[in-house]
Structure formats: structure tokens, C-alpha cells
Amino acid sequence: MTTLLLSLLLALAQAALPGVRPLPAPLSVARWWDPPPTPYAAGHRGVDLSAPVGAELRAVAAGRVHHAGPVAGRGVLSLTLPNGLRTTYEPVRPLVTEGEQVTAGQVVAVLTEGSHCPAPCLHWGLLAGEVYLNPLTSLPRPTSRLLPTNPSGG
């Protein structure tokens, strides 16, 4: 039953977001999503994307700012999307305020120091209610291409 629910939530996430990246392409994943086996167990409830301090972060979809400010000493930005999903960014300096409407692709924050990565990174999360989802599933899949078997043409 849990697998079915998570599959449904992931499908909703993919259908609901236009697939705007929070950082410019190509995204470099420093740490992958690793959901905990139970709500209170250890895990990684998002993905860490390598980026330099000062990088501009974009809203992955249109929505409303749910929270913009410190949480446990780190700057956090949380956006509520029209479908009820919520996306989070940390550590950041928000450029928007609580209650403000944002558009997909709008620069909403700047990456700051203080991440839990060895090098600067954005911790990007996606939630459906209290259930964490893999935010990478909200991005469009790359288009497959067939390459020639003999790249030199001969």
C-alpha cells in the first residue's frame, strides 16, 4: 500500500511541475535522495546539488512563498505549489517574502554558506503533505538519441 501511495504521489509531482531547474543545467548531484524506511529514521529527504555560494536559485514552479527565513540557523525557502506540493531550498538568502506569489523560473533566493555538504551545495526538497519525494522526479527526462555506430563516419 505504501508503494502504491508513493507511486501516486510521484506521478502527481511529475504531472504538476513544469520542470524548471532550481539551478542552471547541468545539475551536479552531490548526494542523492535516500528516503528513510520510517518517518523518524535516518535518511536524506531531498537531493544536494553542487553549486557555488552566490548562485541564483529559481522557483521550480509557480506558487506562493510558505516560509522565507531561518530554521535551525540556516536560511530556508519553502514554496507551496497550487497542487499542494511544497518545495524547499537551503541554505539560502531568500529574495522573496512569506505570502508572495512567484512564477516558474523566477529567481527566488541566493545560495549561502552553511550546507551539510563538504563543498557548497543546495539541499532541494519536495513534499506532499508530510511525505518527502525525490525532487529530481519533477524534472523532465532527457531526450534519448541514437548515435552512429561509427562516429568517424567511415
Short mmCIF file of C-alpha atoms in Angstrom, two decimals:
data_model
loop_
_atom_site.label_atom_id
_atom_site.label_comp_id
_atom_site.label_asym_id
_atom_site.label_seq_id
_atom_site.Cartn_x
_atom_site.Cartn_y
_atom_site.Cartn_z
CA MET A 1 0.00 0.00 0.00
CA THR A 2 2.84 2.39 0.87
CA THR A 3 4.49 1.71 -2.51
CA LEU A 4 1.24 2.46 -4.30
CA LEU A 5 0.81 5.72 -2.39
CA LEU A 6 4.38 6.82 -3.10
CA SER A 7 3.98 5.93 -6.79
CA LEU A 8 0.81 8.02 -6.97
CA LEU A 9 2.50 10.96 -5.24
CA LEU A 10 5.47 10.77 -7.61
CA ALA A 11 3.14 10.71 -10.61
CA LEU A 12 1.35 13.79 -9.27
CA ALA A 13 4.69 15.54 -8.77
CA GLN A 14 5.76 14.82 -12.33
CA ALA A 15 2.44 15.96 -13.79
CA ALA A 16 2.17 19.10 -11.70
CA LEU A 17 5.54 20.75 -12.15
CA PRO A 18 6.69 22.35 -15.38
CA GLY A 19 10.22 21.03 -14.83
CA VAL A 20 12.12 24.26 -14.20
CA ARG A 21 15.52 23.51 -12.69
CA PRO A 22 16.41 25.29 -9.43
CA LEU A 23 19.93 25.81 -10.85
CA PRO A 24 21.22 26.11 -14.40
CA ALA A 25 21.94 22.89 -16.31
CA PRO A 26 23.73 20.63 -15.99
CA LEU A 27 22.75 19.72 -12.46
CA SER A 28 25.51 18.05 -10.47
CA VAL A 29 24.18 15.82 -7.70
CA ALA A 30 26.47 15.75 -4.66
CA ARG A 31 24.13 13.46 -2.68
CA TRP A 32 21.09 11.57 -3.91
CA TRP A 33 17.66 11.25 -2.32
CA ASP A 34 17.64 8.40 0.21
CA PRO A 35 14.22 8.17 1.86
CA PRO A 36 14.10 6.82 5.39
CA PRO A 37 12.37 3.47 5.98
CA THR A 38 10.12 5.10 8.60
CA PRO A 39 9.17 8.77 9.24
CA TYR A 40 11.63 9.14 12.13
CA ALA A 41 14.55 7.10 10.80
CA ALA A 42 17.74 8.46 9.29
CA GLY A 43 17.73 9.23 5.58
CA HIS A 44 18.30 12.03 3.12
CA ARG A 45 15.00 13.79 2.47
CA GLY A 46 16.00 15.65 -0.68
CA VAL A 47 18.95 15.98 -3.03
CA ASP A 48 22.12 18.03 -2.70
CA LEU A 49 23.07 19.90 -5.85
CA SER A 50 26.62 21.25 -6.13
CA ALA A 51 26.69 24.99 -6.73
CA PRO A 52 28.86 27.95 -5.76
CA VAL A 53 27.92 30.29 -2.93
CA GLY A 54 26.02 33.17 -4.52
CA ALA A 55 24.32 31.02 -7.17
CA GLU A 56 20.83 32.26 -8.09
CA LEU A 57 18.08 29.77 -7.31
CA ARG A 58 14.87 29.60 -9.31
CA ALA A 59 11.33 28.59 -8.43
CA VAL A 60 10.72 25.18 -10.00
CA ALA A 61 7.05 26.06 -10.47
CA ALA A 62 4.61 28.89 -9.83
CA GLY A 63 3.43 29.08 -6.25
CA ARG A 64 3.28 31.04 -3.01
CA VAL A 65 6.09 31.55 -0.52
CA HIS A 66 5.26 29.42 2.53
CA HIS A 67 8.38 30.29 4.56
CA ALA A 68 11.36 32.57 3.95
CA GLY A 69 13.79 32.82 6.84
CA PRO A 70 15.98 30.97 9.29
CA VAL A 71 15.36 27.43 10.52
CA ALA A 72 17.90 25.98 12.95
CA GLY A 73 20.43 28.66 12.00
CA ARG A 74 20.14 28.20 8.22
CA GLY A 75 18.26 30.27 5.69
CA VAL A 76 15.35 28.27 4.26
CA LEU A 77 12.87 28.99 1.50
CA SER A 78 9.71 26.91 1.11
CA LEU A 79 7.21 27.35 -1.74
CA THR A 80 3.69 25.90 -1.77
CA LEU A 81 2.59 24.95 -5.26
CA PRO A 82 -1.04 25.12 -6.46
CA ASN A 83 -1.39 21.30 -6.31
CA GLY A 84 -0.42 21.26 -2.61
CA LEU A 85 3.15 20.06 -3.11
CA ARG A 86 5.84 22.04 -1.30
CA THR A 87 9.43 22.54 -2.43
CA THR A 88 12.26 23.63 -0.15
CA TYR A 89 15.69 25.19 -0.65
CA GLU A 90 18.53 25.56 1.88
CA PRO A 91 20.91 27.17 2.85
CA VAL A 92 19.74 30.35 1.16
CA ARG A 93 19.20 34.07 1.44
CA PRO A 94 15.57 34.45 0.28
CA LEU A 95 14.82 37.23 -2.18
CA VAL A 96 11.05 36.88 -1.64
CA THR A 97 8.81 37.17 1.41
CA GLU A 98 6.18 34.94 3.01
CA GLY A 99 2.85 35.07 1.19
CA GLU A 100 4.37 36.40 -2.05
CA GLN A 101 3.33 34.80 -5.35
CA VAL A 102 6.21 33.57 -7.53
CA THR A 103 6.39 32.42 -11.13
CA ALA A 104 8.12 29.35 -12.52
CA GLY A 105 11.74 30.19 -13.22
CA GLN A 106 11.76 33.34 -11.08
CA VAL A 107 14.97 33.91 -9.11
CA VAL A 108 13.79 33.46 -5.51
CA ALA A 109 16.97 33.04 -3.46
CA VAL A 110 20.76 33.07 -3.43
CA LEU A 111 22.81 30.11 -2.17
CA THR A 112 24.74 30.84 1.03
CA GLU A 113 27.38 29.03 3.05
CA GLY A 114 26.37 26.57 5.72
CA SER A 115 25.31 23.47 3.83
CA HIS A 116 25.87 19.99 5.18
CA CYS A 117 28.00 19.11 2.13
CA PRO A 118 31.81 19.18 2.12
CA ALA A 119 31.61 21.83 -0.64
CA PRO A 120 28.83 24.39 -1.21
CA CYS A 121 25.56 22.82 -2.29
CA LEU A 122 21.82 23.40 -2.43
CA HIS A 123 19.67 20.99 -0.44
CA TRP A 124 16.49 20.78 -2.52
CA GLY A 125 13.41 19.01 -1.15
CA LEU A 126 9.89 18.15 -2.30
CA LEU A 127 6.99 17.22 -0.03
CA ALA A 128 3.43 16.00 -0.46
CA GLY A 129 1.90 16.75 2.93
CA GLU A 130 4.43 15.21 5.33
CA VAL A 131 5.79 12.70 2.79
CA TYR A 132 9.14 13.55 1.21
CA LEU A 133 9.50 12.85 -2.51
CA ASN A 134 12.51 12.79 -4.80
CA PRO A 135 12.58 16.31 -6.30
CA LEU A 136 14.53 15.10 -9.34
CA THR A 137 11.40 13.25 -10.50
CA SER A 138 9.76 16.63 -11.13
CA LEU A 139 12.27 17.46 -13.87
CA PRO A 140 11.74 16.44 -17.49
CA ARG A 141 13.55 13.31 -18.63
CA PRO A 142 16.34 13.89 -21.17
CA THR A 143 15.54 13.03 -24.76
CA SER A 144 17.19 9.82 -25.91
CA ARG A 145 19.30 9.97 -29.06
CA LEU A 146 20.79 7.23 -31.17
CA LEU A 147 24.44 7.80 -32.01
CA PRO A 148 26.14 6.43 -35.10
CA THR A 149 27.94 3.15 -34.55
CA ASN A 150 30.99 4.57 -36.27
CA PRO A 151 31.35 8.21 -35.13
CA SER A 152 34.17 8.88 -37.62
CA GLY A 153 31.72 8.32 -40.47
CA GLY A 154 33.80 5.64 -42.19
#
